[in-house]
Amino acid sequence: MDGFWDFLGSYWWLVFPLSGVVGGWVRGAQVWDERRRRDKLEMYRLKHAHAQEAQAEEQALTSEIERTLAAHDDTQRRWLEYELDAVKTLEYPLMSDMREQVTVDFHRARREAEDLRPDDLDLLRDPRRLDRYRDAVREMQVRFDVAEREARRRRASDFSPAERQALDRAKKLLALADDEGATQAERQSAYRRATKELEGIIALPDAATDALEQRIAGQLGRGAGGAGGDRGDSHSGEAPAGA
């Protein structure tokens, strides 16, 4: 032990360079520890940012799916307003006239959108599948708008004066047939007279006549439902199979 103290007494000056070395080690350890702490913070930030980005992408995808479905449903609803309303069909006959190319184009686009809409909506989380469905819905919207504008422009102008008079009478009769304030006999009589007026002029869509018949109290004979004729046979709410 005395030798150790003799050594320190003889080489006390070594304390100064050794303290610099030790101090360097300590500072190096502190720098390394600080760098490791910053690296951990950066890794956490990147991981957290990636999770937030993934969550934002999922939310954006969900919103896009919901918007596309809503656009499809809205266009379908607008079409059904013509398909289920007999009076509106007579006001804008082009919307159910499958001789018209704009009507055929709409029904083709409508079927395409329906075919691409899966029963399991989670399948639309596939971006490629969603893109195809969204494009089909947009095409359906465009085709419907074109057909509706043309129908509103032309209304019943393609019919002769006598036919337009018959359409006007039929609209009034159908309104009476759909009037809940009228008696059962009045409603049934008005419906039969309306279909008689429409014979050979235009055929109402099956959906419209079915909906009207369901609203009329009592059971109408099948012979009273749906007028038709040589000209009316070409009017229908559905495109032919080859359209």
PDB file of C-alpha atoms in Angstrom:
ATOM      1  CA  MET A   1       0.000   0.000   0.000  1.00  0.00           C
ATOM      2  CA  ASP A   2       2.927   2.327   0.773  1.00  0.00           C
ATOM      3  CA  GLY A   3       4.226   1.655  -2.741  1.00  0.00           C
ATOM      4  CA  PHE A   4       0.987   2.906  -4.288  1.00  0.00           C
ATOM      5  CA  TRP A   5       1.164   6.156  -2.403  1.00  0.00           C
ATOM      6  CA  ASP A   6       4.858   6.497  -3.270  1.00  0.00           C
ATOM      7  CA  PHE A   7       3.894   6.028  -6.956  1.00  0.00           C
ATOM      8  CA  LEU A   8       1.230   8.736  -6.723  1.00  0.00           C
ATOM      9  CA  GLY A   9       3.668  11.007  -4.964  1.00  0.00           C
ATOM     10  CA  SER A  10       6.227  10.520  -7.722  1.00  0.00           C
ATOM     11  CA  TYR A  11       3.825  10.656 -10.703  1.00  0.00           C
ATOM     12  CA  TRP A  12       1.122  13.035  -9.494  1.00  0.00           C
ATOM     13  CA  TRP A  13       1.396  14.976 -12.739  1.00  0.00           C
ATOM     14  CA  LEU A  14      -0.225  12.040 -14.619  1.00  0.00           C
ATOM     15  CA  VAL A  15      -3.547  13.123 -13.121  1.00  0.00           C
ATOM     16  CA  PHE A  16      -3.846  15.929 -15.661  1.00  0.00           C
ATOM     17  CA  PRO A  17      -3.552  13.908 -18.910  1.00  0.00           C
ATOM     18  CA  LEU A  18      -5.538  11.015 -17.438  1.00  0.00           C
ATOM     19  CA  SER A  19      -8.349  13.358 -16.398  1.00  0.00           C
ATOM     20  CA  GLY A  20      -8.542  14.557 -20.010  1.00  0.00           C
ATOM     21  CA  VAL A  21      -8.787  10.979 -21.267  1.00  0.00           C
ATOM     22  CA  VAL A  22     -11.431  10.056 -18.707  1.00  0.00           C
ATOM     23  CA  GLY A  23     -13.308  13.250 -19.461  1.00  0.00           C
ATOM     24  CA  GLY A  24     -13.263  12.386 -23.148  1.00  0.00           C
ATOM     25  CA  TRP A  25     -14.658   8.942 -22.378  1.00  0.00           C
ATOM     26  CA  VAL A  26     -17.432  10.457 -20.308  1.00  0.00           C
ATOM     27  CA  ARG A  27     -18.314  13.032 -22.947  1.00  0.00           C
ATOM     28  CA  GLY A  28     -18.264  10.322 -25.643  1.00  0.00           C
ATOM     29  CA  ALA A  29     -20.602   8.177 -23.578  1.00  0.00           C
ATOM     30  CA  GLN A  30     -22.912  11.157 -23.108  1.00  0.00           C
ATOM     31  CA  VAL A  31     -22.907  11.934 -26.845  1.00  0.00           C
ATOM     32  CA  TRP A  32     -23.582   8.284 -27.701  1.00  0.00           C
ATOM     33  CA  ASP A  33     -26.409   8.126 -25.190  1.00  0.00           C
ATOM     34  CA  GLU A  34     -27.936  11.327 -26.561  1.00  0.00           C
ATOM     35  CA  ARG A  35     -27.642  10.047 -30.112  1.00  0.00           C
ATOM     36  CA  ARG A  36     -29.334   6.766 -29.130  1.00  0.00           C
ATOM     37  CA  ARG A  37     -32.123   8.698 -27.410  1.00  0.00           C
ATOM     38  CA  ARG A  38     -32.671  10.833 -30.520  1.00  0.00           C
ATOM     39  CA  ASP A  39     -32.672   7.739 -32.731  1.00  0.00           C
ATOM     40  CA  LYS A  40     -35.322   6.116 -30.573  1.00  0.00           C
ATOM     41  CA  LEU A  41     -37.445   9.263 -30.724  1.00  0.00           C
ATOM     42  CA  GLU A  42     -37.063   9.420 -34.505  1.00  0.00           C
ATOM     43  CA  MET A  43     -38.009   5.758 -34.898  1.00  0.00           C
ATOM     44  CA  TYR A  44     -41.076   6.324 -32.733  1.00  0.00           C
ATOM     45  CA  ARG A  45     -42.014   9.417 -34.732  1.00  0.00           C
ATOM     46  CA  LEU A  46     -41.636   7.605 -38.052  1.00  0.00           C
ATOM     47  CA  LYS A  47     -43.594   4.609 -36.821  1.00  0.00           C
ATOM     48  CA  HIS A  48     -46.342   6.824 -35.445  1.00  0.00           C
ATOM     49  CA  ALA A  49     -46.425   8.924 -38.636  1.00  0.00           C
ATOM     50  CA  HIS A  50     -46.722   5.773 -40.752  1.00  0.00           C
ATOM     51  CA  ALA A  51     -49.619   4.565 -38.627  1.00  0.00           C
ATOM     52  CA  GLN A  52     -51.363   7.928 -38.950  1.00  0.00           C
ATOM     53  CA  GLU A  53     -50.785   7.934 -42.705  1.00  0.00           C
ATOM     54  CA  ALA A  54     -52.213   4.425 -43.037  1.00  0.00           C
ATOM     55  CA  GLN A  55     -55.223   5.411 -40.950  1.00  0.00           C
ATOM     56  CA  ALA A  56     -55.777   8.510 -43.083  1.00  0.00           C
ATOM     57  CA  GLU A  57     -55.611   6.415 -46.255  1.00  0.00           C
ATOM     58  CA  GLU A  58     -58.166   3.965 -44.850  1.00  0.00           C
ATOM     59  CA  GLN A  59     -60.492   6.817 -43.908  1.00  0.00           C
ATOM     60  CA  ALA A  60     -60.114   8.370 -47.371  1.00  0.00           C
ATOM     61  CA  LEU A  61     -60.881   5.020 -49.006  1.00  0.00           C
ATOM     62  CA  THR A  62     -63.958   4.553 -46.831  1.00  0.00           C
ATOM     63  CA  SER A  63     -65.188   8.055 -47.700  1.00  0.00           C
ATOM     64  CA  GLU A  64     -64.679   7.430 -51.427  1.00  0.00           C
ATOM     65  CA  ILE A  65     -66.616   4.169 -51.246  1.00  0.00           C
ATOM     66  CA  GLU A  66     -69.456   5.882 -49.400  1.00  0.00           C
ATOM     67  CA  ARG A  67     -69.550   8.749 -51.925  1.00  0.00           C
ATOM     68  CA  THR A  68     -69.652   6.337 -54.852  1.00  0.00           C
ATOM     69  CA  LEU A  69     -72.403   4.230 -53.298  1.00  0.00           C
ATOM     70  CA  ALA A  70     -74.405   7.373 -52.511  1.00  0.00           C
ATOM     71  CA  ALA A  71     -74.030   8.613 -56.105  1.00  0.00           C
ATOM     72  CA  HIS A  72     -75.213   5.239 -57.404  1.00  0.00           C
ATOM     73  CA  ASP A  73     -78.197   5.173 -55.036  1.00  0.00           C
ATOM     74  CA  ASP A  74     -79.135   8.752 -55.891  1.00  0.00           C
ATOM     75  CA  THR A  75     -79.125   8.095 -59.642  1.00  0.00           C
ATOM     76  CA  GLN A  76     -81.115   4.917 -59.087  1.00  0.00           C
ATOM     77  CA  ARG A  77     -83.630   6.883 -57.031  1.00  0.00           C
ATOM     78  CA  ARG A  78     -83.993   9.511 -59.756  1.00  0.00           C
ATOM     79  CA  TRP A  79     -84.624   6.805 -62.349  1.00  0.00           C
ATOM     80  CA  LEU A  80     -87.219   5.084 -60.152  1.00  0.00           C
ATOM     81  CA  GLU A  81     -89.127   8.356 -59.884  1.00  0.00           C
ATOM     82  CA  TYR A  82     -89.951   7.852 -63.567  1.00  0.00           C
ATOM     83  CA  GLU A  83     -90.194   4.092 -63.431  1.00  0.00           C
ATOM     84  CA  LEU A  84     -92.694   3.967 -60.549  1.00  0.00           C
ATOM     85  CA  ASP A  85     -94.771   7.068 -61.334  1.00  0.00           C
ATOM     86  CA  ALA A  86     -97.269   6.411 -64.144  1.00  0.00           C
ATOM     87  CA  VAL A  87     -98.189  10.093 -64.524  1.00  0.00           C
ATOM     88  CA  LYS A  88     -94.545  11.144 -64.731  1.00  0.00           C
ATOM     89  CA  THR A  89     -93.967   8.465 -67.351  1.00  0.00           C
ATOM     90  CA  LEU A  90     -96.667  10.063 -69.500  1.00  0.00           C
ATOM     91  CA  GLU A  91     -95.200  13.521 -68.995  1.00  0.00           C
ATOM     92  CA  TYR A  92     -91.728  12.356 -70.081  1.00  0.00           C
ATOM     93  CA  PRO A  93     -92.292   9.244 -72.215  1.00  0.00           C
ATOM     94  CA  LEU A  94     -88.748   9.170 -73.561  1.00  0.00           C
ATOM     95  CA  MET A  95     -87.506   7.947 -70.176  1.00  0.00           C
ATOM     96  CA  SER A  96     -89.175   4.582 -70.774  1.00  0.00           C
ATOM     97  CA  ASP A  97     -89.016   4.478 -74.572  1.00  0.00           C
ATOM     98  CA  MET A  98     -86.470   1.848 -75.554  1.00  0.00           C
ATOM     99  CA  ARG A  99     -86.559   3.015 -79.166  1.00  0.00           C
ATOM    100  CA  GLU A 100     -84.551   6.043 -78.060  1.00  0.00           C
ATOM    101  CA  GLN A 101     -80.780   5.628 -78.101  1.00  0.00           C
ATOM    102  CA  VAL A 102     -80.254   7.896 -75.087  1.00  0.00           C
ATOM    103  CA  THR A 103     -82.604   5.674 -73.072  1.00  0.00           C
ATOM    104  CA  VAL A 104     -80.869   2.511 -74.251  1.00  0.00           C
ATOM    105  CA  ASP A 105     -77.479   4.032 -73.345  1.00  0.00           C
ATOM    106  CA  PHE A 106     -78.687   4.838 -69.832  1.00  0.00           C
ATOM    107  CA  HIS A 107     -80.012   1.343 -69.190  1.00  0.00           C
ATOM    108  CA  ARG A 108     -76.792  -0.193 -70.481  1.00  0.00           C
ATOM    109  CA  ALA A 109     -74.771   2.003 -68.108  1.00  0.00           C
ATOM    110  CA  ARG A 110     -77.197   1.255 -65.262  1.00  0.00           C
ATOM    111  CA  ARG A 111     -76.760  -2.487 -65.670  1.00  0.00           C
ATOM    112  CA  GLU A 112     -72.985  -2.114 -65.818  1.00  0.00           C
ATOM    113  CA  ALA A 113     -72.949  -0.192 -62.523  1.00  0.00           C
ATOM    114  CA  GLU A 114     -75.231  -2.757 -60.895  1.00  0.00           C
ATOM    115  CA  ASP A 115     -73.038  -5.620 -62.088  1.00  0.00           C
ATOM    116  CA  LEU A 116     -69.929  -3.993 -60.607  1.00  0.00           C
ATOM    117  CA  ARG A 117     -71.536  -3.280 -57.225  1.00  0.00           C
ATOM    118  CA  PRO A 118     -70.712  -6.271 -55.012  1.00  0.00           C
ATOM    119  CA  ASP A 119     -72.971  -7.632 -52.301  1.00  0.00           C
ATOM    120  CA  ASP A 120     -69.962  -7.588 -49.982  1.00  0.00           C
ATOM    121  CA  LEU A 121     -69.005  -3.911 -49.999  1.00  0.00           C
ATOM    122  CA  ASP A 122     -65.632  -4.682 -48.386  1.00  0.00           C
ATOM    123  CA  LEU A 123     -64.562  -5.936 -51.809  1.00  0.00           C
ATOM    124  CA  LEU A 124     -64.561  -2.305 -52.933  1.00  0.00           C
ATOM    125  CA  ARG A 125     -61.541  -1.713 -50.703  1.00  0.00           C
ATOM    126  CA  ASP A 126     -59.576  -3.141 -53.600  1.00  0.00           C
ATOM    127  CA  PRO A 127     -58.573   0.116 -55.377  1.00  0.00           C
ATOM    128  CA  ARG A 128     -58.799  -1.410 -58.857  1.00  0.00           C
ATOM    129  CA  ARG A 129     -62.274  -2.768 -58.214  1.00  0.00           C
ATOM    130  CA  LEU A 130     -63.383   0.545 -56.734  1.00  0.00           C
ATOM    131  CA  ASP A 131     -62.017   2.418 -59.763  1.00  0.00           C
ATOM    132  CA  ARG A 132     -64.058   0.271 -62.151  1.00  0.00           C
ATOM    133  CA  TYR A 133     -67.208   0.646 -60.088  1.00  0.00           C
ATOM    134  CA  ARG A 134     -66.738   4.420 -59.680  1.00  0.00           C
ATOM    135  CA  ASP A 135     -66.236   4.855 -63.426  1.00  0.00           C
ATOM    136  CA  ALA A 136     -69.400   2.838 -64.111  1.00  0.00           C
ATOM    137  CA  VAL A 137     -71.411   4.959 -61.672  1.00  0.00           C
ATOM    138  CA  ARG A 138     -70.153   8.162 -63.282  1.00  0.00           C
ATOM    139  CA  GLU A 139     -71.106   6.828 -66.704  1.00  0.00           C
ATOM    140  CA  MET A 140     -74.561   5.953 -65.363  1.00  0.00           C
ATOM    141  CA  GLN A 141     -74.964   9.470 -63.988  1.00  0.00           C
ATOM    142  CA  VAL A 142     -73.935  11.066 -67.275  1.00  0.00           C
ATOM    143  CA  ARG A 143     -76.216   8.845 -69.348  1.00  0.00           C
ATOM    144  CA  PHE A 144     -79.150   9.511 -67.043  1.00  0.00           C
ATOM    145  CA  ASP A 145     -78.605  13.275 -67.197  1.00  0.00           C
ATOM    146  CA  VAL A 146     -78.473  13.162 -71.002  1.00  0.00           C
ATOM    147  CA  ALA A 147     -81.680  11.117 -71.217  1.00  0.00           C
ATOM    148  CA  GLU A 148     -83.486  13.280 -68.677  1.00  0.00           C
ATOM    149  CA  ARG A 149     -82.558  16.525 -70.424  1.00  0.00           C
ATOM    150  CA  GLU A 150     -83.767  15.146 -73.740  1.00  0.00           C
ATOM    151  CA  ALA A 151     -86.978  13.839 -72.165  1.00  0.00           C
ATOM    152  CA  ARG A 152     -87.730  17.206 -70.586  1.00  0.00           C
ATOM    153  CA  ARG A 153     -86.964  19.011 -73.822  1.00  0.00           C
ATOM    154  CA  ARG A 154     -89.219  16.853 -75.966  1.00  0.00           C
ATOM    155  CA  ARG A 155     -91.881  15.848 -73.437  1.00  0.00           C
ATOM    156  CA  ALA A 156     -94.762  14.495 -75.604  1.00  0.00           C
ATOM    157  CA  SER A 157     -93.886  16.429 -78.748  1.00  0.00           C
ATOM    158  CA  ASP A 158     -93.268  13.207 -80.714  1.00  0.00           C
ATOM    159  CA  PHE A 159     -96.949  12.283 -80.456  1.00  0.00           C
ATOM    160  CA  SER A 160     -99.747  13.541 -82.692  1.00  0.00           C
ATOM    161  CA  PRO A 161    -102.225  16.127 -81.359  1.00  0.00           C
ATOM    162  CA  ALA A 162    -104.845  13.414 -80.872  1.00  0.00           C
ATOM    163  CA  GLU A 163    -102.360  11.233 -79.014  1.00  0.00           C
ATOM    164  CA  ARG A 164    -101.301  14.124 -76.783  1.00  0.00           C
ATOM    165  CA  GLN A 165    -104.937  14.741 -75.916  1.00  0.00           C
ATOM    166  CA  ALA A 166    -105.279  11.068 -75.006  1.00  0.00           C
ATOM    167  CA  LEU A 167    -102.149  11.309 -72.842  1.00  0.00           C
ATOM    168  CA  ASP A 168    -103.579  14.331 -71.032  1.00  0.00           C
ATOM    169  CA  ARG A 169    -106.827  12.511 -70.354  1.00  0.00           C
ATOM    170  CA  ALA A 170    -104.910   9.455 -69.157  1.00  0.00           C
ATOM    171  CA  LYS A 171    -102.811  11.562 -66.762  1.00  0.00           C
ATOM    172  CA  LYS A 172    -105.928  13.018 -65.159  1.00  0.00           C
ATOM    173  CA  LEU A 173    -107.498   9.593 -64.864  1.00  0.00           C
ATOM    174  CA  LEU A 174    -104.348   8.088 -63.356  1.00  0.00           C
ATOM    175  CA  ALA A 175    -104.197  10.934 -60.849  1.00  0.00           C
ATOM    176  CA  LEU A 176    -107.763  10.085 -59.837  1.00  0.00           C
ATOM    177  CA  ALA A 177    -106.900   6.380 -59.633  1.00  0.00           C
ATOM    178  CA  ASP A 178    -104.070   7.256 -57.245  1.00  0.00           C
ATOM    179  CA  ASP A 179    -106.227   9.574 -55.138  1.00  0.00           C
ATOM    180  CA  GLU A 180    -106.828   8.007 -51.745  1.00  0.00           C
ATOM    181  CA  GLY A 181    -109.739  10.369 -51.242  1.00  0.00           C
ATOM    182  CA  ALA A 182    -111.707   8.776 -54.091  1.00  0.00           C
ATOM    183  CA  THR A 183    -113.884   5.742 -53.626  1.00  0.00           C
ATOM    184  CA  GLN A 184    -112.704   2.285 -54.571  1.00  0.00           C
ATOM    185  CA  ALA A 185    -115.121   2.191 -57.501  1.00  0.00           C
ATOM    186  CA  GLU A 186    -113.945   5.598 -58.751  1.00  0.00           C
ATOM    187  CA  ARG A 187    -110.298   4.599 -58.557  1.00  0.00           C
ATOM    188  CA  GLN A 188    -110.817   1.310 -60.361  1.00  0.00           C
ATOM    189  CA  SER A 189    -112.939   2.925 -63.059  1.00  0.00           C
ATOM    190  CA  ALA A 190    -110.389   5.717 -63.582  1.00  0.00           C
ATOM    191  CA  TYR A 191    -107.545   3.202 -63.872  1.00  0.00           C
ATOM    192  CA  ARG A 192    -109.382   1.136 -66.485  1.00  0.00           C
ATOM    193  CA  ARG A 193    -110.343   4.219 -68.481  1.00  0.00           C
ATOM    194  CA  ALA A 194    -106.731   5.467 -68.365  1.00  0.00           C
ATOM    195  CA  THR A 195    -105.357   2.199 -69.712  1.00  0.00           C
ATOM    196  CA  LYS A 196    -107.985   2.313 -72.437  1.00  0.00           C
ATOM    197  CA  GLU A 197    -106.830   5.804 -73.440  1.00  0.00           C
ATOM    198  CA  LEU A 198    -103.234   4.604 -73.697  1.00  0.00           C
ATOM    199  CA  GLU A 199    -103.894   1.618 -75.944  1.00  0.00           C
ATOM    200  CA  GLY A 200    -101.779   1.816 -79.068  1.00  0.00           C
ATOM    201  CA  ILE A 201     -99.968   4.943 -77.807  1.00  0.00           C
ATOM    202  CA  ILE A 202     -97.643   4.007 -74.978  1.00  0.00           C
ATOM    203  CA  ALA A 203     -97.138   1.154 -72.531  1.00  0.00           C
ATOM    204  CA  LEU A 204     -96.498   2.090 -68.924  1.00  0.00           C
ATOM    205  CA  PRO A 205     -93.539   0.374 -67.244  1.00  0.00           C
ATOM    206  CA  ASP A 206     -94.568  -2.760 -65.371  1.00  0.00           C
ATOM    207  CA  ALA A 207     -93.133  -1.310 -62.178  1.00  0.00           C
ATOM    208  CA  ALA A 208     -95.364   1.760 -62.482  1.00  0.00           C
ATOM    209  CA  THR A 209     -98.546  -0.213 -63.107  1.00  0.00           C
ATOM    210  CA  ASP A 210     -97.708  -2.715 -60.353  1.00  0.00           C
ATOM    211  CA  ALA A 211     -97.091   0.095 -57.851  1.00  0.00           C
ATOM    212  CA  LEU A 212    -100.306   1.864 -58.838  1.00  0.00           C
ATOM    213  CA  GLU A 213    -102.372  -1.314 -58.674  1.00  0.00           C
ATOM    214  CA  GLN A 214    -101.016  -2.034 -55.204  1.00  0.00           C
ATOM    215  CA  ARG A 215    -102.096   1.399 -54.058  1.00  0.00           C
ATOM    216  CA  ILE A 216    -105.591   1.067 -55.471  1.00  0.00           C
ATOM    217  CA  ALA A 217    -107.957  -0.577 -53.037  1.00  0.00           C
ATOM    218  CA  GLY A 218    -109.354  -3.866 -54.332  1.00  0.00           C
ATOM    219  CA  GLN A 219    -107.998  -6.333 -56.814  1.00  0.00           C
ATOM    220  CA  LEU A 220    -108.093  -5.293 -60.457  1.00  0.00           C
ATOM    221  CA  GLY A 221    -108.376  -7.880 -63.151  1.00  0.00           C
ATOM    222  CA  ARG A 222    -105.173  -8.681 -64.971  1.00  0.00           C
ATOM    223  CA  GLY A 223    -106.791  -7.590 -68.203  1.00  0.00           C
ATOM    224  CA  ALA A 224    -106.990  -4.007 -66.960  1.00  0.00           C
ATOM    225  CA  GLY A 225    -103.304  -3.708 -66.189  1.00  0.00           C
ATOM    226  CA  GLY A 226    -100.864  -2.243 -68.695  1.00  0.00           C
ATOM    227  CA  ALA A 227    -101.998  -0.775 -71.947  1.00  0.00           C
ATOM    228  CA  GLY A 228    -100.194  -1.585 -75.161  1.00  0.00           C
ATOM    229  CA  GLY A 229    -100.379  -1.620 -78.887  1.00  0.00           C
ATOM    230  CA  ASP A 230     -98.266  -1.627 -81.979  1.00  0.00           C
ATOM    231  CA  ARG A 231     -96.603   1.609 -80.963  1.00  0.00           C
ATOM    232  CA  GLY A 232     -96.819   1.072 -77.216  1.00  0.00           C
ATOM    233  CA  ASP A 233     -95.100  -2.328 -77.359  1.00  0.00           C
ATOM    234  CA  SER A 234     -91.811  -0.578 -78.047  1.00  0.00           C
ATOM    235  CA  HIS A 235     -92.050   1.353 -74.753  1.00  0.00           C
ATOM    236  CA  SER A 236     -90.620  -0.362 -71.728  1.00  0.00           C
ATOM    237  CA  GLY A 237     -88.608   0.420 -68.628  1.00  0.00           C
ATOM    238  CA  GLU A 238     -85.982  -2.212 -69.458  1.00  0.00           C
ATOM    239  CA  ALA A 239     -83.548  -2.424 -72.314  1.00  0.00           C
ATOM    240  CA  PRO A 240     -83.761  -5.457 -74.597  1.00  0.00           C
ATOM    241  CA  ALA A 241     -81.304  -8.238 -73.910  1.00  0.00           C
ATOM    242  CA  GLY A 242     -79.021  -7.221 -76.723  1.00  0.00           C
ATOM    243  CA  ALA A 243     -78.934  -3.532 -75.818  1.00  0.00           C
TER     244      ALA A 243
END
